[in-house]
Short mmCIF file of C-alpha atoms and ligand atoms in Angstrom, two decimals:
data_model
loop_
_atom_site.label_atom_id
_atom_site.label_comp_id
_atom_site.label_asym_id
_atom_site.label_seq_id
_atom_site.Cartn_x
_atom_site.Cartn_y
_atom_site.Cartn_z
CA UNK A 18 0.00 0.00 0.00
CA UNK A 19 2.91 2.34 0.61
CA UNK A 20 3.99 1.82 -3.00
CA UNK A 21 0.48 2.82 -4.10
CA UNK A 22 0.45 5.85 -1.76
CA UNK A 23 3.88 6.93 -3.00
CA UNK A 24 2.63 6.89 -6.59
CA UNK A 25 -0.41 8.93 -5.61
CA UNK A 26 1.74 11.47 -3.75
CA UNK A 27 3.91 11.73 -6.84
CA UNK A 28 0.79 12.29 -8.97
CA UNK A 29 -0.34 15.01 -6.57
CA UNK A 30 2.88 16.99 -7.02
CA UNK A 31 2.84 16.91 -10.82
CA UNK A 32 0.39 19.86 -11.14
CA UNK A 33 2.81 21.96 -9.06
CA UNK A 34 5.45 21.48 -11.73
CA UNK A 35 7.42 18.75 -10.02
CA UNK A 36 8.55 15.70 -11.95
CA UNK A 37 10.23 12.53 -10.82
CA UNK A 38 13.95 12.93 -10.34
CA UNK A 39 16.19 10.03 -11.26
CA UNK A 40 18.86 11.05 -8.78
CA UNK A 41 18.41 11.93 -5.12
CA UNK A 42 21.07 14.66 -5.45
CA UNK A 43 18.93 16.54 -8.02
CA UNK A 44 15.70 16.44 -6.05
CA UNK A 45 14.07 19.65 -4.79
CA UNK A 46 11.67 17.75 -2.63
CA UNK A 47 12.23 14.35 -1.06
CA UNK A 48 9.25 12.43 0.28
CA UNK A 49 10.05 9.48 2.47
CA UNK A 50 7.13 7.15 2.95
CA UNK A 51 7.31 5.12 6.12
CA UNK A 52 6.10 1.93 7.81
CA UNK A 53 5.38 1.57 11.53
CA UNK A 54 4.38 -2.10 11.61
CA UNK A 55 7.50 -3.36 13.41
CA UNK A 56 10.19 -1.54 15.36
CA UNK A 57 12.87 -2.30 12.79
CA UNK A 58 10.95 -0.61 9.95
CA UNK A 59 10.21 2.37 12.15
CA UNK A 60 13.79 2.87 13.29
CA UNK A 61 15.06 2.76 9.71
CA UNK A 62 13.26 6.06 9.14
CA UNK A 63 15.60 7.94 11.45
CA UNK A 64 18.78 6.49 9.94
CA UNK A 65 17.45 7.37 6.49
CA UNK A 66 16.66 10.91 7.69
CA UNK A 67 20.27 11.25 8.86
CA UNK A 68 21.39 10.53 5.30
CA UNK A 69 18.90 13.00 3.85
CA UNK A 70 20.13 15.72 6.19
CA UNK A 71 23.50 15.57 4.42
CA UNK A 72 21.85 15.75 0.99
CA UNK A 73 19.93 18.83 2.13
CA UNK A 74 23.00 20.53 3.62
CA UNK A 75 25.10 19.87 0.53
CA UNK A 76 22.45 21.34 -1.79
CA UNK A 77 22.25 24.47 0.40
CA UNK A 78 26.02 24.94 0.68
CA UNK A 79 27.06 24.06 -2.86
CA UNK A 80 24.09 25.17 -4.95
CA UNK A 81 22.19 27.51 -2.65
CA UNK A 82 19.20 25.25 -3.20
CA UNK A 83 16.63 24.64 -0.43
CA UNK A 84 15.64 20.97 -0.53
CA UNK A 85 12.36 20.14 1.20
CA UNK A 86 12.06 16.94 3.16
CA UNK A 87 8.69 15.32 3.78
CA UNK A 88 8.02 12.35 6.06
CA UNK A 89 4.81 10.58 5.10
CA UNK A 90 3.11 7.32 6.08
CA UNK A 91 2.45 5.52 9.34
CA UNK A 92 5.56 6.61 11.25
CA UNK A 93 4.56 10.18 10.45
CA UNK A 94 1.09 9.41 11.79
CA UNK A 95 2.32 7.73 14.97
CA UNK A 96 5.23 10.02 15.83
CA UNK A 97 3.99 13.40 14.52
CA UNK A 98 5.93 16.19 16.19
CA UNK A 99 8.48 13.74 17.62
CA UNK A 100 9.91 13.50 14.12
CA UNK A 101 10.65 17.19 13.78
CA UNK A 102 12.06 17.21 17.32
CA UNK A 103 14.46 14.37 16.52
CA UNK A 104 15.11 15.55 12.96
CA UNK A 105 14.52 19.33 12.78
CA UNK A 106 15.63 19.38 9.13
CA UNK A 107 12.31 17.72 8.21
CA UNK A 108 9.92 20.29 6.71
CA UNK A 109 6.61 18.45 6.47
CA UNK A 110 5.09 15.52 8.33
CA UNK A 111 1.99 14.11 6.68
CA UNK A 112 -0.07 11.07 7.65
CA UNK A 113 -1.49 8.34 5.39
CA UNK A 114 -4.98 9.87 5.41
CA UNK A 115 -3.96 13.48 4.68
CA UNK A 116 -1.45 13.19 1.86
CA UNK A 117 -3.95 14.72 -0.59
CA UNK A 118 -3.09 17.95 1.26
CA UNK A 119 0.59 17.59 0.41
CA UNK A 120 0.50 20.10 -2.50
CA UNK A 121 -1.06 22.73 -0.17
CA UNK A 122 1.50 22.01 2.51
CA UNK A 123 4.35 22.33 0.02
CA UNK A 124 2.93 25.59 -1.29
CA UNK A 125 2.63 26.94 2.27
CA UNK A 126 6.25 26.28 3.18
CA UNK A 127 8.18 29.47 3.50
CA UNK A 128 11.88 28.88 2.76
CA UNK A 129 12.96 31.60 5.20
CA UNK A 130 10.74 30.46 8.01
CA UNK A 131 12.00 27.40 9.91
CA UNK A 132 8.56 26.27 11.04
CA UNK A 133 7.53 22.70 10.27
CA UNK A 134 4.13 21.80 8.92
CA UNK A 135 2.48 18.78 10.48
CA UNK A 136 -0.78 17.26 9.27
CA UNK A 137 -1.73 13.96 10.85
CA UNK A 138 -5.49 14.42 11.05
CA UNK A 139 -8.05 11.77 10.36
CA UNK A 140 -10.08 14.12 8.16
CA UNK A 141 -13.83 13.77 7.57
CA UNK A 142 -13.23 13.80 3.82
CA UNK A 143 -11.55 10.89 2.04
CA UNK A 144 -8.28 11.65 0.32
CA UNK A 145 -9.45 9.63 -2.70
CA UNK A 146 -11.95 12.39 -3.54
CA UNK A 147 -9.24 15.03 -3.50
CA UNK A 148 -6.33 13.37 -5.26
CA UNK A 149 -5.76 14.59 -8.81
CA UNK A 150 -7.83 12.89 -11.49
CA UNK A 151 -4.78 12.48 -13.66
CA UNK A 152 -2.69 9.42 -12.93
CA UNK A 153 0.99 9.32 -13.88
CA UNK A 154 2.51 6.50 -15.93
CA UNK A 155 2.22 3.01 -14.42
CA UNK A 156 3.70 -0.30 -15.53
CA UNK A 157 2.00 -3.45 -16.88
CA UNK A 158 0.98 -4.26 -13.29
CA UNK A 159 -0.39 -1.69 -10.85
CA UNK A 160 -1.82 -1.43 -7.37
CA UNK A 161 -5.28 -0.09 -6.68
CA UNK A 162 -6.36 0.71 -3.10
CA UNK A 163 -9.97 -0.32 -2.60
CA UNK A 164 -10.14 -0.45 1.17
CA UNK A 165 -8.12 1.09 3.94
CA UNK A 166 -7.77 0.95 7.68
CA UNK A 167 -8.83 -1.73 10.08
CA UNK A 168 -11.39 -2.26 12.84
CA UNK A 169 -10.12 -5.67 13.90
CA UNK A 170 -7.68 -4.52 16.59
CA UNK A 171 -5.40 -7.55 16.75
CA UNK A 172 -3.62 -6.98 20.04
CA UNK A 173 -0.14 -6.73 18.46
CA UNK A 174 -0.94 -4.40 15.59
CA UNK A 175 -0.61 -0.63 15.08
CA UNK A 176 -2.62 -0.47 11.87
CA UNK A 177 -5.99 0.48 13.42
CA UNK A 178 -4.23 3.43 15.10
CA UNK A 179 -2.09 4.60 12.19
CA UNK A 180 -4.37 3.96 9.22
CA UNK A 181 -7.57 4.58 11.13
CA UNK A 182 -10.90 2.81 10.90
CA UNK A 183 -12.10 0.76 7.95
CA UNK A 184 -13.10 2.61 4.84
CA UNK A 185 -14.29 1.15 1.52
CA UNK A 186 -14.19 3.17 -1.69
CA UNK A 187 -17.24 2.96 -3.93
CA UNK A 188 -17.29 0.47 -6.82
CA UNK A 189 -17.71 3.42 -9.19
CA UNK A 190 -14.54 5.15 -7.96
CA UNK A 191 -12.59 1.90 -8.12
CA UNK A 192 -13.76 1.00 -11.60
CA UNK A 193 -12.98 4.52 -12.84
CA UNK A 194 -9.47 4.29 -11.45
CA UNK A 195 -9.06 0.80 -12.96
CA UNK A 196 -10.09 2.17 -16.37
CA UNK A 197 -7.55 4.99 -16.08
CA UNK A 198 -4.81 2.55 -15.17
CA UNK A 199 -5.75 0.28 -18.05
CA UNK A 200 -5.67 3.15 -20.52
CA UNK A 201 -2.19 4.06 -19.25
CA UNK A 202 -0.98 0.54 -20.10
CA UNK A 203 -1.76 -1.56 -17.03
CA UNK A 204 -2.92 -5.11 -17.69
CA UNK A 205 -2.89 -6.56 -14.20
CA UNK A 206 -4.35 -5.04 -11.03
CA UNK A 207 -3.63 -5.86 -7.42
CA UNK A 208 -6.53 -4.70 -5.28
CA UNK A 209 -5.22 -3.45 -1.98
CA UNK A 210 -6.49 -3.10 1.54
CA UNK A 211 -5.28 -3.79 5.06
CA UNK A 212 -8.36 -6.00 5.14
CA UNK A 213 -9.12 -6.09 1.48
CA UNK A 214 -11.79 -8.78 1.79
CA UNK A 215 -13.66 -6.66 4.33
CA UNK A 216 -14.35 -4.31 1.42
CA UNK A 217 -18.05 -3.48 1.38
CA UNK A 218 -18.53 -0.49 -0.85
CA UNK A 219 -21.47 1.06 -2.67
CA UNK A 220 -22.16 -1.02 -5.76
CA UNK A 221 -23.09 0.26 -9.21
CA UNK A 222 -26.70 -0.78 -8.53
CA UNK A 223 -26.92 1.31 -5.35
CA UNK A 224 -26.65 -1.79 -3.14
CA UNK A 225 -23.73 -2.71 -0.94
CA UNK A 226 -21.29 -5.08 -2.64
CA UNK A 227 -18.62 -7.41 -1.29
CA UNK A 228 -15.19 -8.02 -2.79
CA UNK A 229 -16.28 -11.10 -4.75
CA UNK A 230 -18.88 -8.98 -6.58
CA UNK A 231 -16.37 -6.19 -7.24
CA UNK A 232 -13.86 -8.67 -8.68
CA UNK A 233 -16.52 -10.02 -11.05
CA UNK A 234 -17.28 -6.49 -12.24
CA UNK A 235 -13.62 -5.64 -12.79
CA UNK A 236 -13.11 -8.90 -14.65
CA UNK A 237 -15.59 -7.62 -17.25
CA UNK A 238 -13.16 -4.88 -18.28
CA UNK A 239 -12.00 -6.40 -21.57
CA UNK A 240 -8.40 -5.15 -21.55
CA UNK A 241 -7.72 -6.25 -18.02
CA UNK A 242 -5.77 -9.49 -18.07
CA UNK A 243 -5.40 -10.52 -14.45
CA UNK A 244 -6.59 -9.60 -10.94
CA UNK A 245 -4.99 -10.20 -7.56
CA UNK A 246 -5.95 -8.95 -4.10
CA UNK A 247 -4.16 -8.61 -0.80
CA UNK A 248 -4.32 -8.80 2.27
CA UNK A 249 -7.23 -10.78 3.63
CA UNK A 250 -8.56 -11.66 7.06
CA UNK A 251 -10.06 -15.15 7.66
CA UNK A 252 -13.26 -13.70 9.19
CA UNK A 253 -14.10 -11.90 5.95
CA UNK A 254 -13.61 -14.83 3.55
CA UNK A 255 -17.23 -15.15 2.38
CA UNK A 256 -18.73 -17.60 -0.14
CA UNK A 257 -19.01 -15.01 -2.89
CA UNK A 258 -15.27 -14.40 -2.72
CA UNK A 259 -14.40 -18.08 -2.43
CA UNK A 260 -16.60 -18.87 -5.43
CA UNK A 261 -14.99 -16.06 -7.43
CA UNK A 262 -11.82 -18.17 -7.34
CA UNK A 263 -13.68 -20.89 -9.23
CA UNK A 264 -15.70 -18.67 -11.54
CA UNK A 265 -13.52 -15.70 -12.47
CA UNK A 266 -10.75 -16.78 -14.85
CA UNK A 267 -8.90 -13.51 -14.44
CA UNK A 268 -8.53 -13.98 -10.69
CA UNK A 269 -5.23 -15.69 -9.86
CA UNK A 270 -5.34 -19.03 -8.01
CA UNK A 271 -3.44 -17.63 -5.07
CA UNK A 272 -4.53 -16.41 -1.65
CA UNK A 273 -2.54 -14.52 0.94
CA UNK A 274 -4.44 -15.29 4.13
CA UNK A 275 -2.52 -14.55 7.34
CA UNK A 276 -3.23 -16.62 10.44
CA UNK A 277 -0.26 -15.44 12.59
CA UNK A 278 -0.25 -18.51 14.88
CA UNK A 279 -1.49 -22.11 14.88
CA UNK A 280 -2.29 -22.07 18.62
CA UNK A 281 -5.86 -21.29 19.66
CA UNK A 282 -4.62 -19.90 22.97
CA UNK A 283 -2.34 -17.43 21.15
CA UNK A 284 -4.97 -16.61 18.51
CA UNK A 285 -7.33 -15.71 21.35
CA UNK A 286 -4.68 -13.56 23.06
CA UNK A 287 -4.03 -11.90 19.69
CA UNK A 288 -7.75 -11.05 19.47
CA UNK A 289 -7.94 -12.73 16.07
CA UNK A 290 -11.48 -13.94 16.79
CA UNK A 291 -11.06 -17.26 14.96
CA UNK A 292 -9.48 -20.63 15.71
CA UNK A 293 -6.91 -22.62 13.77
CA UNK A 294 -9.70 -24.98 12.70
CA UNK A 295 -11.79 -22.08 11.33
CA UNK A 296 -8.81 -21.17 9.18
CA UNK A 297 -8.27 -24.73 7.97
CA UNK A 298 -11.98 -25.01 7.07
CA UNK A 299 -11.80 -21.85 4.95
CA UNK A 300 -8.89 -23.25 2.99
CA UNK A 301 -10.69 -26.56 2.57
CA UNK A 302 -13.71 -24.70 1.17
CA UNK A 303 -11.47 -22.76 -1.18
CA UNK A 304 -9.63 -25.86 -2.35
CA UNK A 305 -12.93 -27.65 -2.90
CA UNK A 306 -13.86 -25.03 -5.52
CA UNK A 307 -10.37 -24.38 -6.86
CA UNK A 308 -8.10 -27.31 -6.21
CA UNK A 309 -4.83 -25.75 -7.32
CA UNK A 310 -5.02 -22.56 -5.23
CA UNK A 311 -1.60 -21.67 -3.80
CA UNK A 312 -1.54 -20.46 -0.22
CA UNK A 313 0.47 -17.73 1.40
CA UNK A 314 0.29 -16.34 4.92
CA UNK A 315 1.87 -14.30 7.69
CA UNK A 316 3.23 -15.69 10.96
CA UNK A 317 4.39 -14.06 14.15
CA UNK A 318 6.66 -16.01 16.50
CA UNK A 319 7.27 -15.12 20.13
CA UNK A 320 3.96 -13.42 20.84
CA UNK A 321 3.74 -12.84 24.63
CA UNK A 322 2.94 -16.10 26.42
CA UNK A 323 3.85 -18.33 23.44
CA UNK A 324 5.17 -21.65 24.80
CA UNK A 325 7.01 -24.44 22.99
CA UNK A 326 3.67 -26.22 22.71
CA UNK A 327 2.01 -23.17 21.10
CA UNK A 328 4.88 -22.90 18.67
CA UNK A 329 4.56 -26.62 17.85
CA UNK A 330 0.90 -25.95 17.01
CA UNK A 331 2.04 -23.34 14.46
CA UNK A 332 4.49 -25.81 12.92
CA UNK A 333 1.72 -28.44 12.72
CA UNK A 334 -0.61 -26.00 11.03
CA UNK A 335 2.02 -25.09 8.43
CA UNK A 336 2.54 -28.79 7.74
CA UNK A 337 -1.18 -29.29 7.35
CA UNK A 338 -1.75 -26.37 4.95
CA UNK A 339 1.40 -26.45 2.81
CA UNK A 340 2.37 -22.93 1.76
CA UNK A 341 3.69 -21.80 -1.61
CA UNK A 342 5.23 -18.80 0.16
CA UNK A 343 4.78 -16.99 3.46
CA UNK A 344 6.05 -14.07 5.51
CA UNK A 345 7.21 -14.53 9.10
CA UNK A 346 8.29 -12.14 11.80
CA UNK A 347 9.49 -12.02 15.37
CA UNK A 348 6.90 -10.37 17.56
CA UNK A 349 7.77 -6.71 17.95
CA UNK A 350 6.17 -4.87 20.89
CA UNK A 351 4.56 -1.73 19.47
CA UNK A 352 3.85 1.21 21.77
CA UNK A 353 0.17 1.72 22.44
CA UNK A 354 -0.94 -1.80 21.49
CA UNK A 355 -2.44 -4.06 24.21
CA UNK A 356 0.08 -6.91 23.73
CA UNK A 357 3.04 -4.60 24.36
CA UNK A 358 2.10 -4.32 28.04
CA UNK A 359 1.80 -8.06 28.68
CA UNK A 360 4.17 -9.38 31.30
CA UNK A 361 5.01 -12.71 29.64
CA UNK A 362 7.27 -11.37 26.85
CA UNK A 363 9.28 -14.12 25.12
CA UNK A 364 13.07 -13.90 25.29
CA UNK A 365 14.81 -12.60 22.20
CA UNK A 366 16.94 -15.72 21.66
CA UNK A 367 13.84 -17.94 21.89
CA UNK A 368 12.13 -15.79 19.27
CA UNK A 369 15.20 -16.11 17.04
CA UNK A 370 15.30 -19.90 17.39
CA UNK A 371 11.60 -20.22 16.61
CA UNK A 372 11.83 -17.91 13.62
CA UNK A 373 14.70 -19.93 12.22
CA UNK A 374 12.84 -23.23 12.60
CA UNK A 375 9.67 -21.78 11.11
CA UNK A 376 11.48 -20.23 8.16
CA UNK A 377 13.33 -23.48 7.45
CA UNK A 378 10.01 -25.25 7.16
CA UNK A 379 8.42 -22.51 5.03
CA UNK A 380 11.51 -22.39 2.79
CA UNK A 381 11.35 -26.15 2.30
CA UNK A 382 7.67 -25.92 1.37
CA UNK A 383 8.37 -23.07 -1.04
CA UNK A 384 11.23 -24.99 -2.64
CA UNK A 385 9.07 -28.10 -3.06
CA UNK A 386 6.30 -25.99 -4.57
CA UNK A 387 8.68 -24.35 -7.04
CA UNK A 388 10.36 -27.66 -7.91
CA UNK A 389 6.95 -29.17 -8.60
CA UNK A 390 6.38 -26.48 -11.25
CA UNK A 391 9.22 -27.80 -13.41
CA UNK A 392 7.98 -28.64 -16.93
CA UNK A 393 4.67 -26.83 -16.26
CA UNK A 394 3.52 -24.19 -18.73
CA UNK A 395 2.16 -20.81 -17.69
CA UNK A 396 0.72 -17.80 -19.43
CA UNK A 397 2.44 -14.75 -17.96
CA UNK A 398 2.41 -11.00 -18.35
CA UNK A 399 5.96 -9.76 -18.95
CA UNK A 400 6.56 -7.13 -16.28
CA UNK A 401 10.13 -5.95 -16.63
CA UNK A 402 13.71 -6.74 -17.57
CA UNK A 403 15.31 -9.35 -15.35
CA UNK A 404 18.28 -8.43 -13.24
CA UNK A 405 20.92 -9.95 -15.47
CA UNK A 406 21.59 -10.13 -19.21
CA UNK A 407 18.78 -10.60 -21.65
CA UNK A 408 16.34 -12.13 -19.20
CA UNK A 409 12.78 -10.90 -18.70
CA UNK A 410 10.76 -11.17 -15.50
CA UNK A 411 7.13 -12.05 -14.87
CA UNK A 412 4.95 -13.64 -12.21
CA UNK A 413 3.21 -16.96 -12.61
CA UNK A 414 -0.46 -17.21 -11.63
CA UNK A 415 0.88 -18.64 -8.33
CA UNK A 416 2.86 -15.42 -7.80
CA UNK A 417 6.28 -16.98 -8.32
CA UNK A 418 8.86 -14.78 -9.98
CA UNK A 419 9.86 -16.33 -13.31
CA UNK A 420 12.83 -15.43 -15.54
CA UNK A 421 13.24 -16.22 -19.24
CA UNK A 422 15.20 -15.03 -22.27
CA UNK A 423 13.44 -12.59 -24.56
CA UNK A 424 13.45 -9.18 -26.16
CA UNK A 425 12.52 -6.10 -24.15
CA UNK A 426 9.79 -5.39 -26.69
CA UNK A 427 7.80 -8.15 -24.95
CA UNK A 428 7.40 -6.09 -21.76
CA UNK A 429 3.66 -5.55 -21.24
CA UNK A 430 2.80 -8.52 -23.48
CA UNK A 431 1.49 -11.95 -22.58
CA UNK A 432 3.62 -14.98 -23.39
CA UNK A 433 3.47 -18.68 -22.69
CA UNK A 434 6.49 -20.09 -20.89
CA UNK A 435 7.61 -23.58 -19.91
CA UNK A 436 9.46 -23.92 -16.61
CA UNK A 437 12.86 -25.58 -16.86
CA UNK A 438 14.19 -24.97 -13.35
CA UNK A 439 12.39 -24.41 -10.04
CA UNK A 440 14.64 -22.76 -7.45
CA UNK A 441 14.14 -21.50 -3.91
CA UNK A 442 12.98 -17.98 -4.75
CA UNK A 443 12.21 -18.07 -8.46
CA UNK A 444 11.63 -20.12 -11.57
CA UNK A 445 13.56 -20.20 -14.84
CA UNK A 446 11.69 -20.87 -18.06
CA UNK A 447 11.66 -20.64 -21.84
CA UNK A 448 9.12 -18.86 -24.00
CA UNK A 449 7.15 -21.30 -26.08
CA UNK A 450 4.72 -18.89 -27.68
N1 5AD B 509 5.18 -7.74 15.43
C1 5AD B 509 5.49 -8.62 14.44
N2 5AD B 509 4.81 -8.73 13.30
C2 5AD B 509 3.73 -7.94 13.13
N3 5AD B 509 2.85 -7.84 12.12
C3 5AD B 509 1.96 -6.88 12.44
N4 5AD B 509 2.25 -6.35 13.63
C4 5AD B 509 3.35 -7.00 14.10
C5 5AD B 509 4.10 -6.92 15.29
N5 5AD B 509 3.79 -6.07 16.25
C6 5AD B 509 2.88 -8.70 10.95
C7 5AD B 509 1.63 -9.58 10.86
C8 5AD B 509 0.85 -8.92 9.76
C9 5AD B 509 1.95 -8.37 8.89
C10 5AD B 509 1.55 -7.31 7.95
O1 5AD B 509 2.90 -7.89 9.79
O2 5AD B 509 2.04 -10.88 10.49
O3 5AD B 509 0.01 -9.85 9.06
FE1 SF4 B 510 -3.46 -5.45 11.97
FE2 SF4 B 510 -4.41 -7.10 10.05
FE3 SF4 B 510 -5.14 -7.45 12.65
FE4 SF4 B 510 -6.05 -5.31 11.27
S1 SF4 B 510 -6.49 -7.53 10.84
S2 SF4 B 510 -5.26 -5.28 13.38
S3 SF4 B 510 -4.28 -4.83 9.97
S4 SF4 B 510 -3.06 -7.66 11.74
#
């Protein structure tokens, strides 16, 4: 979502005469978009700001140029004024729900006045109604935010506080944005939301729609090739969405559905409001309509009170489901969240051991999944040049990164490839048509 927000902030500065700078040293304004989800991500912001201070000072000394520095995103929201106290060279602090005001804030900055402008409101208006109509260039694949914020309040998570409460854009606004993206060359959309499957926006018929219905409507856009969505919550996986996986060809057979832990005791303490069995049942329902669906998830190890037995439950669950890929993290106590104050915090070295064991298992599952794809054929949308030589890069319908030889003129086109080599993190293939 930060990638999407960054693009929209960029779009919002275009009417002011700004354009994207290829080199940090040439920039007149630097916007750093930030993540508050874990301590590590949050702390990175301040080391990055230290680096930007030097860029700003050099421009002032050597070129008499006043570079403006903006901190946006969830760290901006959570820390507000703290940022300008710790890093007084920051000019603007803007939260994830007020970045449509960025052009006004930039215009208001007075180069001779050292005051900082801070806007971390949760405004009554939605930024989506105030962002410029015109969208800058996007690639063959693009993100589209359909839902934002979260009302679930998992006890470890800052999102409900930084992104605010749940909000669903209307189907009309989403479809209009999809059409704009498609006319700028996008062929594949990833629908985004912190709880994307909790989307319940106004439908085109005046009734409230769910995500499954929205996906069906988007799939009718003839030039759209493929649809993905992320990230989902188990409680919002309804039948309409599950059935869309069987009925909508353009929807990829892949689901990122975080569970966080396989222990019911920990799930309860996390305030997830579902059990491990509820989660397994959802995946069984999904696989009964779409057998080949590839699963992905998120896991947290070392949540307060997690015992060896609880951790073993997580390992058992992973063995039962079989993941094509997954993300895993050590629990990070976030200020202001209920879990941060719990007394039974798990020792750091125990968290590290558990993370290692969990990642070994997930890596082995991912490797087996990729290996199993050898000699399979996939239709893929060529996204970009590969890192080395003449290779191109795409994603399979199971979201694996796949590399193959081919001319750059194929970027944005659809080709059929046959997988020759399945490795840990990617596939290698040849174009067959
Ligand atoms: N500590 C560790 N991981 C976290 N996540 C969210 N909050 C925390 C935290 N405090 C993880 C969850 C979530 C993903 C986006 O980040 O797994 O699904
Ligand atoms: Fe955070 Fe996701 Fe839980 Fe919402 S559902 S509180 S975003 S982990």
